[in-house]
Every structure is written in structure tokens, then in C-alpha cells.
Coordinates of C-alpha atoms in Angstrom, one line a residue:
M6 CA 30.0 23.0 15.1
R7 CA 29.0 26.2 13.5
A8 CA 32.2 25.3 10.8
M9 CA 30.7 21.8 10.5
V10 CA 27.3 23.0 9.4
L11 CA 28.9 26.0 7.4
K12 CA 30.9 23.2 5.4
E13 CA 28.0 21.0 4.9
F14 CA 25.8 23.9 3.4
L15 CA 28.6 24.8 1.2
E16 CA 28.9 21.1 -0.4
L17 CA 25.4 21.3 -0.7
R18 CA 25.8 24.3 -2.9
R19 CA 28.2 23.1 -5.1
D20 CA 26.2 19.9 -5.5
K21 CA 23.9 21.3 -8.1
R22 CA 22.0 18.2 -8.9
T23 CA 21.4 17.4 -5.2
M24 CA 19.9 21.0 -4.7
A25 CA 17.7 20.4 -7.6
M26 CA 16.2 17.3 -6.0
I27 CA 15.7 18.8 -2.8
I28 CA 14.1 21.8 -4.2
G29 CA 12.7 20.7 -7.7
L30 CA 11.3 17.3 -6.4
P31 CA 8.9 18.7 -3.9
V32 CA 7.2 21.4 -6.2
L33 CA 7.0 18.4 -8.9
L34 CA 5.1 16.1 -6.7
L35 CA 2.9 19.2 -5.2
V36 CA 2.1 19.8 -9.1
I37 CA 1.5 16.3 -10.2
F38 CA -0.5 15.3 -6.8
G39 CA -2.4 18.5 -7.2
Y40 CA -3.3 18.5 -10.7
A41 CA -2.8 14.8 -11.7
A42 CA -4.1 12.8 -8.6
S43 CA -7.8 12.2 -9.7
F44 CA -9.6 8.8 -10.5
H45 CA -12.6 11.1 -11.2
V46 CA -13.6 10.9 -14.7
D47 CA -16.1 13.6 -15.6
R48 CA -16.7 12.9 -19.6
L49 CA -17.1 10.1 -21.6
D50 CA -17.2 10.4 -25.4
T51 CA -20.2 8.5 -26.6
D52 CA -21.5 7.2 -30.0
V53 CA -25.1 6.5 -30.2
Y54 CA -26.1 3.9 -33.1
G55 CA -29.3 2.5 -33.8
P56 CA -32.8 3.2 -35.2
N57 CA -33.8 5.1 -32.2
A58 CA -30.2 6.7 -31.8
A59 CA -31.6 10.5 -32.1
Q60 CA -34.0 9.9 -29.2
V61 CA -31.7 8.0 -26.8
A62 CA -29.0 10.7 -27.6
G63 CA -31.0 13.5 -26.3
R64 CA -31.9 11.7 -23.4
L65 CA -28.4 10.6 -22.2
P66 CA -27.2 12.7 -18.9
A67 CA -23.6 13.6 -17.9
P68 CA -20.8 12.3 -17.9
Y69 CA -21.7 11.1 -21.5
H70 CA -20.8 13.6 -24.5
V71 CA -22.6 12.5 -27.5
A72 CA -20.0 12.9 -30.3
T73 CA -21.7 10.8 -33.3
V74 CA -25.2 10.2 -33.6
D75 CA -25.7 7.2 -36.7
P76 CA -29.1 5.2 -36.9
G77 CA -27.3 3.1 -39.6
G78 CA -24.4 1.9 -36.8
D79 CA -24.7 -1.7 -35.0
A80 CA -23.1 -3.8 -32.4
S81 CA -20.3 -4.9 -34.8
R82 CA -19.5 -1.3 -35.4
A83 CA -19.7 -0.2 -31.8
R84 CA -17.2 -2.9 -31.0
A85 CA -14.8 -1.9 -33.7
R86 CA -15.0 1.7 -32.3
L87 CA -14.4 0.9 -28.8
R88 CA -11.5 -1.7 -30.2
D89 CA -9.7 1.3 -31.9
R90 CA -10.5 3.5 -28.9
R91 CA -12.4 5.9 -30.9
A92 CA -14.9 6.4 -28.2
D93 CA -15.1 5.1 -24.6
V94 CA -18.8 4.1 -24.8
V95 CA -21.3 3.2 -27.7
V96 CA -25.0 3.0 -27.0
V97 CA -26.8 0.7 -29.7
A98 CA -30.6 1.8 -29.4
G99 CA -33.2 -0.7 -30.7
S100 CA -36.4 -1.7 -30.4
A101 CA -35.2 -4.5 -27.8
G102 CA -33.7 -1.8 -25.6
N103 CA -30.7 0.4 -25.6
V104 CA -27.2 -1.5 -24.9
A105 CA -24.0 0.4 -23.8
Y106 CA -21.2 -1.0 -24.8
V107 CA -18.2 0.0 -22.5
D108 CA -14.3 -0.4 -23.2
G109 CA -13.0 -1.9 -19.9
S110 CA -9.5 -1.9 -20.8
N111 CA -10.0 2.2 -20.3
L112 CA -10.8 1.2 -16.3
F113 CA -12.0 4.4 -14.9
A114 CA -13.9 5.6 -17.6
A115 CA -15.5 2.1 -17.8
Q116 CA -16.2 2.2 -14.1
A117 CA -17.6 5.7 -14.4
A118 CA -20.0 4.7 -17.4
V119 CA -21.4 1.6 -15.2
A120 CA -22.1 3.7 -12.6
A121 CA -23.9 6.4 -14.9
A122 CA -25.8 3.8 -16.8
G123 CA -27.0 2.5 -13.4
R124 CA -28.8 6.1 -12.6
T125 CA -30.8 6.2 -16.0
A126 CA -33.4 4.4 -14.7
G127 CA -33.5 1.5 -17.1
L128 CA -32.6 3.5 -20.0
L129 CA -29.4 2.0 -20.8
T130 CA -27.9 -1.6 -20.3
P131 CA -24.4 -1.6 -19.7
R132 CA -22.1 -4.4 -21.4
V133 CA -18.4 -4.1 -20.6
L134 CA -16.1 -5.4 -23.4
F135 CA -12.2 -6.5 -23.3
N136 CA -12.4 -6.5 -19.5
P137 CA -16.0 -7.8 -18.7
R138 CA -15.0 -7.9 -14.8
L139 CA -13.1 -4.5 -14.8
E140 CA -10.2 -6.6 -13.2
T141 CA -7.5 -3.6 -11.9
S142 CA -4.8 -6.1 -12.9
W143 CA -5.5 -6.7 -16.5
V144 CA -5.0 -3.0 -17.1
M145 CA -2.1 -2.6 -14.5
V146 CA 0.1 -5.6 -16.4
P147 CA 0.6 -3.9 -19.8
S148 CA 1.8 -0.7 -17.7
L149 CA 4.1 -2.8 -15.5
V150 CA 5.9 -4.7 -18.7
G151 CA 6.6 -0.8 -19.9
M152 CA 7.7 0.5 -16.3
I153 CA 10.0 -2.6 -15.9
L154 CA 11.5 -1.6 -19.4
A155 CA 11.9 1.8 -18.8
F156 CA 13.6 0.8 -15.4
V157 CA 16.0 -1.5 -17.1
G158 CA 16.6 0.6 -20.0
T159 CA 17.1 4.1 -17.9
I160 CA 18.3 3.0 -14.2
V161 CA 20.3 -0.1 -14.8
T162 CA 21.9 1.5 -18.2
A163 CA 22.8 4.8 -16.7
I164 CA 24.3 3.4 -13.4
G165 CA 26.0 0.4 -15.3
L166 CA 27.8 2.8 -18.0
V167 CA 29.2 5.2 -15.1
R168 CA 30.4 2.4 -12.8
E169 CA 32.3 1.2 -15.9
R170 CA 33.6 4.8 -16.5
Q171 CA 35.0 4.9 -12.8
A172 CA 36.5 2.1 -13.5
G173 CA 38.2 2.9 -16.1
T174 CA 37.1 0.3 -18.5
L175 CA 36.0 2.3 -21.1
E176 CA 39.4 4.6 -21.5
Q177 CA 40.8 1.2 -21.6
L178 CA 38.1 0.2 -24.3
A179 CA 39.2 3.4 -26.1
V180 CA 42.9 2.7 -26.7
M181 CA 41.9 -0.6 -28.1
P182 CA 41.6 -1.0 -32.2
F183 CA 37.7 -0.9 -31.9
R184 CA 35.6 1.6 -33.8
P185 CA 33.6 3.9 -31.7
A186 CA 30.4 2.3 -33.1
D187 CA 31.5 -1.6 -31.9
V188 CA 32.3 0.0 -28.4
I189 CA 28.9 1.9 -28.2
A190 CA 26.8 -1.5 -29.8
G191 CA 28.7 -3.7 -27.3
K192 CA 27.7 -1.8 -24.4
I193 CA 23.9 -1.0 -25.2
V194 CA 23.4 -4.8 -26.9
P195 CA 23.5 -6.5 -23.6
Y196 CA 21.0 -4.1 -21.8
F197 CA 18.5 -4.3 -24.6
A198 CA 18.5 -8.2 -24.5
L199 CA 18.4 -8.2 -20.8
A200 CA 15.2 -5.9 -21.1
A201 CA 13.6 -7.7 -23.8
F202 CA 14.0 -11.1 -21.6
D203 CA 12.3 -9.2 -18.9
M204 CA 9.6 -7.9 -21.0
V205 CA 8.6 -11.5 -22.3
L206 CA 9.1 -12.9 -18.5
V207 CA 6.7 -10.1 -17.1
T208 CA 4.4 -10.5 -19.9
V209 CA 4.0 -14.3 -19.8
L210 CA 3.9 -14.2 -15.6
G211 CA 1.4 -11.6 -16.1
C212 CA -1.1 -13.5 -18.3
L213 CA -0.5 -16.9 -16.4
L214 CA -0.8 -15.6 -12.7
F215 CA -3.6 -13.1 -13.3
G216 CA -5.4 -14.4 -16.4
V217 CA -4.6 -11.2 -18.0
P218 CA -5.3 -12.0 -22.1
F219 CA -3.1 -11.4 -25.1
A220 CA -5.8 -10.8 -27.5
G221 CA -3.6 -9.0 -30.2
N222 CA -0.5 -9.3 -32.5
V223 CA 2.7 -10.1 -31.0
A224 CA 4.7 -8.5 -33.8
V225 CA 2.9 -5.6 -33.4
F226 CA 3.7 -5.7 -29.3
A227 CA 7.3 -6.3 -30.1
L228 CA 7.8 -3.6 -32.5
G229 CA 6.3 -1.1 -29.8
A230 CA 8.7 -2.5 -27.2
A231 CA 11.5 -2.4 -29.3
L232 CA 11.0 1.5 -30.4
F233 CA 10.4 2.2 -26.8
L234 CA 13.5 0.3 -25.7
F235 CA 15.5 2.3 -27.8
V236 CA 14.1 5.4 -26.4
V237 CA 14.5 4.5 -22.6
L238 CA 18.2 3.2 -23.4
G239 CA 18.9 6.4 -25.1
V240 CA 17.8 8.4 -22.0
G241 CA 20.2 5.8 -20.0
V242 CA 23.1 6.4 -22.1
L243 CA 22.3 10.3 -22.0
I244 CA 22.3 10.4 -18.3
S245 CA 25.6 8.2 -18.2
T246 CA 27.4 11.1 -20.3
V247 CA 26.4 13.7 -17.8
S248 CA 26.9 11.9 -14.5
R249 CA 30.4 11.6 -12.7
N250 CA 29.5 9.1 -10.3
Q251 CA 26.9 6.4 -9.8
G252 CA 24.8 8.6 -7.1
Q253 CA 24.5 11.2 -9.7
A254 CA 23.5 8.8 -12.3
M255 CA 20.7 7.5 -9.8
Q256 CA 19.5 10.8 -8.8
L257 CA 18.9 11.9 -12.4
A258 CA 17.3 8.6 -13.4
L259 CA 14.9 8.7 -10.6
M260 CA 13.9 12.2 -11.5
V261 CA 13.3 11.0 -15.1
M262 CA 11.2 7.8 -13.9
L263 CA 8.9 9.2 -11.5
P264 CA 7.2 11.6 -13.8
Q265 CA 6.8 8.4 -16.3
I266 CA 5.1 6.6 -13.7
L267 CA 2.7 9.4 -12.3
L268 CA 1.9 11.1 -15.6
S269 CA 1.8 8.1 -18.0
G270 CA -1.6 6.9 -17.4
M271 CA -0.4 4.0 -15.5
I272 CA -1.9 5.2 -12.0
F273 CA -4.1 8.3 -12.7
P274 CA -6.1 8.7 -15.8
L275 CA -4.9 10.9 -18.3
E276 CA -8.6 12.4 -18.8
S277 CA -8.8 13.6 -15.1
M278 CA -5.6 15.7 -15.2
A279 CA -5.3 19.3 -15.7
A280 CA -4.6 20.1 -19.6
G281 CA -1.4 21.4 -18.8
V282 CA -0.4 18.2 -16.8
R283 CA -2.0 16.1 -19.3
W284 CA 0.2 17.5 -22.2
I285 CA 3.4 17.0 -20.2
G286 CA 2.1 13.3 -20.1
Y287 CA 1.9 13.2 -23.8
L288 CA 5.7 14.0 -23.6
L289 CA 6.8 10.9 -21.9
P290 CA 7.4 7.8 -23.8
L291 CA 5.7 5.4 -21.6
T292 CA 2.5 7.3 -22.0
W293 CA 2.5 5.9 -25.6
F294 CA 4.0 2.4 -24.9
N295 CA 1.0 1.9 -22.5
K296 CA -1.3 2.9 -25.5
I297 CA 0.0 0.2 -27.4
A298 CA 0.5 -2.8 -24.7
N299 CA -3.0 -2.0 -23.4
G300 CA -4.4 -2.0 -27.0
V301 CA -2.6 -5.4 -28.3
M302 CA -3.1 -7.3 -25.3
L303 CA -6.8 -6.4 -24.3
R304 CA -8.3 -5.3 -27.3
D305 CA -6.9 -7.1 -30.1
A306 CA -6.2 -3.1 -31.1
S307 CA -5.2 -3.0 -35.4
L308 CA -1.6 -1.7 -36.6
A309 CA -3.7 1.1 -38.0
S310 CA -5.2 2.3 -34.9
L311 CA -1.8 2.1 -33.1
A312 CA -0.2 4.2 -36.3
L313 CA 0.3 7.4 -33.5
P314 CA 1.7 5.9 -30.8
L315 CA 4.4 3.8 -33.1
L316 CA 5.3 7.0 -35.0
V317 CA 5.7 9.1 -31.8
L318 CA 7.9 6.5 -30.4
T319 CA 9.9 6.1 -33.6
G320 CA 10.6 10.1 -33.3
M321 CA 11.6 9.7 -29.8
A322 CA 14.0 6.9 -30.7
V323 CA 15.4 9.0 -33.7
L324 CA 16.2 11.9 -31.0
V325 CA 16.9 10.6 -28.0
F326 CA 18.9 7.5 -29.0
G327 CA 20.7 9.3 -31.9
A328 CA 21.8 12.1 -29.4
A329 CA 23.0 9.4 -27.0
V330 CA 25.0 7.7 -29.4
L331 CA 26.4 10.7 -30.7
R332 CA 27.4 12.3 -27.0
F333 CA 28.5 8.8 -26.0
R334 CA 30.8 8.8 -29.2
R335 CA 32.4 12.2 -28.4
D336 CA 33.1 11.0 -24.9
L337 CA 34.8 8.1 -26.5
A338 CA 36.5 9.6 -29.8
P339 CA 39.5 11.9 -27.9
A340 CA 41.2 8.5 -27.0
M341 CA 40.0 6.5 -30.0
P342 CA 43.1 5.1 -32.2
G343 CA 43.7 7.7 -35.0
A344 CA 41.8 10.7 -33.4
P345 CA 44.2 13.6 -33.2
S346 CA 45.8 14.3 -29.5
E347 CA 45.9 17.8 -27.9
Q348 CA 49.5 18.3 -28.5
D349 CA 48.8 17.6 -32.3
V350 CA 46.1 19.9 -32.4
A351 CA 48.1 22.8 -30.6
G352 CA 51.2 22.1 -33.2
E353 CA 48.9 22.8 -35.6
V354 CA 47.7 25.8 -34.5
A355 CA 51.3 27.0 -33.7
A356 CA 52.2 26.1 -37.5
R357 CA 49.3 28.4 -38.6

């Protein structure tokens, strides 16, 4: 028995990925749930418009944080500011009363704004836009689209490529008269098409079953989804190139997916996280796709207002997908037709 226990410890010590998962994952979960697991929003960026803007701005209690006071603003401008997510709340202060327009697509901030308006003794009358009944499903469905794309692009792609390597299929393809680019495209395109089909299916079902509106431009949504897919497919291919078997690929994929689900703002609002953890969230592609999907589906956000998420995803796609293709190509290249063999290289060195 002692020998068996010792053998298991030695095997675990040699398996660095399992050790990283055993030690790193609990620490990661501790940090996430300690610093990020909060639904409380203690600051609402607020604009105040209308003839009585200055008087009302001075009377707004916390968590309202007045960012702009503009006596010339009106209700249409307030709606535009919320649509482009330039503010959480816009108060229009007029002679007939003070209306607090709230962005309902930002669910937890909207709930905090409505609750705070109820404590102002009639100073504010809340009016929720884009999600009038504050339905949780309206906010979750766009995020679920991103999570499913990430699942297919990362886990399914990584496991599928590793399985083919274990079966020897990649080596067989490498000795056939194909260019590395053809092999890479042939392997990745089916996963891209499958993920795109899943995206359409989940989006349509989400709209039909839960009544989630699709208020924005389909082309902008498709552009954001395509960029996001390139990123997660690149992550999946990268994982496959550093994994020897499907178990390792699954472990790495889960370690990549878990922070995306917990820190992308899908479950816990980014505004409630500690600054250090929030910046980790900004490094994750799902965070930026959530902004695009939420903005297009619920608020009819303009292309200009979504320029930053689209640019960030473009940069991530170039870096991650480019690195994945280069690494995958390097794995195939030694066996590709026309590539110098080890004997050829050794002969050249000896000749010199």
C-alpha cells in the first residue's frame, strides 16, 4: 500500500497540468468569489438634463454620481446617451417633473437605479428603457450566445484536433500533397461553420422562447460574432498544439473557459468587481463580445458606439488566431512534402 501511495504522488508530480489544476484552480476560485462575486452596484454614472438640471443634480443622493449637467438636454438625447451606454442613468429635470431614464440592458445597475429612485421621496420618477420589465433572460440570452460560441470554439476544437493527432490523421494529411494552409483551413472551417450555426440557433430560439428583442443591425452582430469566433478558435487550436491527449486538452480548455464565464460580466457586473479583477475581465474576449451582443440585441447600439469592442476583438483575433495558425503549421511542416528531413539537415551540417 505504501508503495502504491508513493507511486501516485510521483505520477501526480510528473503531471504538471493536473498539479496546476489541483493547486491553481482553488486559488483562482478563491480570488474570483472573494473579489468579484457581488451583485451590489454602488455607483451610477448619471447625466442631468433640462431647465432645472443644476438644482436637481445637487439633490441627487448616492449611488447617483453626477457626471454631466446640461440644461439644454432633452429626452431624445437622454435615450441616445443610454443607447450608446455613455451613462447608467439620465435625469431630465423639467417643470412637469423629473424623469430618471434608466438603461435596462445593464440589469444590476438598473435595479439599483430604480431602488434608489424609490428612496428620493418623489424627486425622481424612474422610466426603464430597453428592458422595461427588467427581465433577467433578456440580458442572459446575448451572453449565452457568446458562451456557446466560446464552448464550441475552444473545447470542441481543441479536443477534436487532439483526437485526430492521437489517431494519426494529421500525420497522414501531412504526407499528402496538401499545403499547410489547406490542411489548417480544412480543419478549422467546419468548427467555424458549426459554431456559426449554433449562434444562429441559440439567438433565434432565445428570441422566440423568451421574447428577447433583436433591435439592432444584424450585420454588426455578425461581424462581432465572426471576430469573436476567430479568437476562440485560435485559443482552441493553441490548446491542441500543447496537449498530448484529450484529457490534457479538456483540462486546459476548462481553465481557459472558467474565468471567461465568471469575469466577463455575464454573471457578476464588472462595475462591482475589485479593480484588479475587473482588469482581468477586460483581457477576456467574452467580455467584449457580451458588450456587442447586448448592445445590438437590446439597445440598437450604433457601430460607432461599439467601435472599441470591435477593435479589441480584431486585435485579439490577429494575435491569437495568427499564433495558433503559425504553431499548427510548425507542427505540420516537418512532415510536409518538400520540407527538409532530419537526415538532410544533418548532412548539410556535416558537409560544412
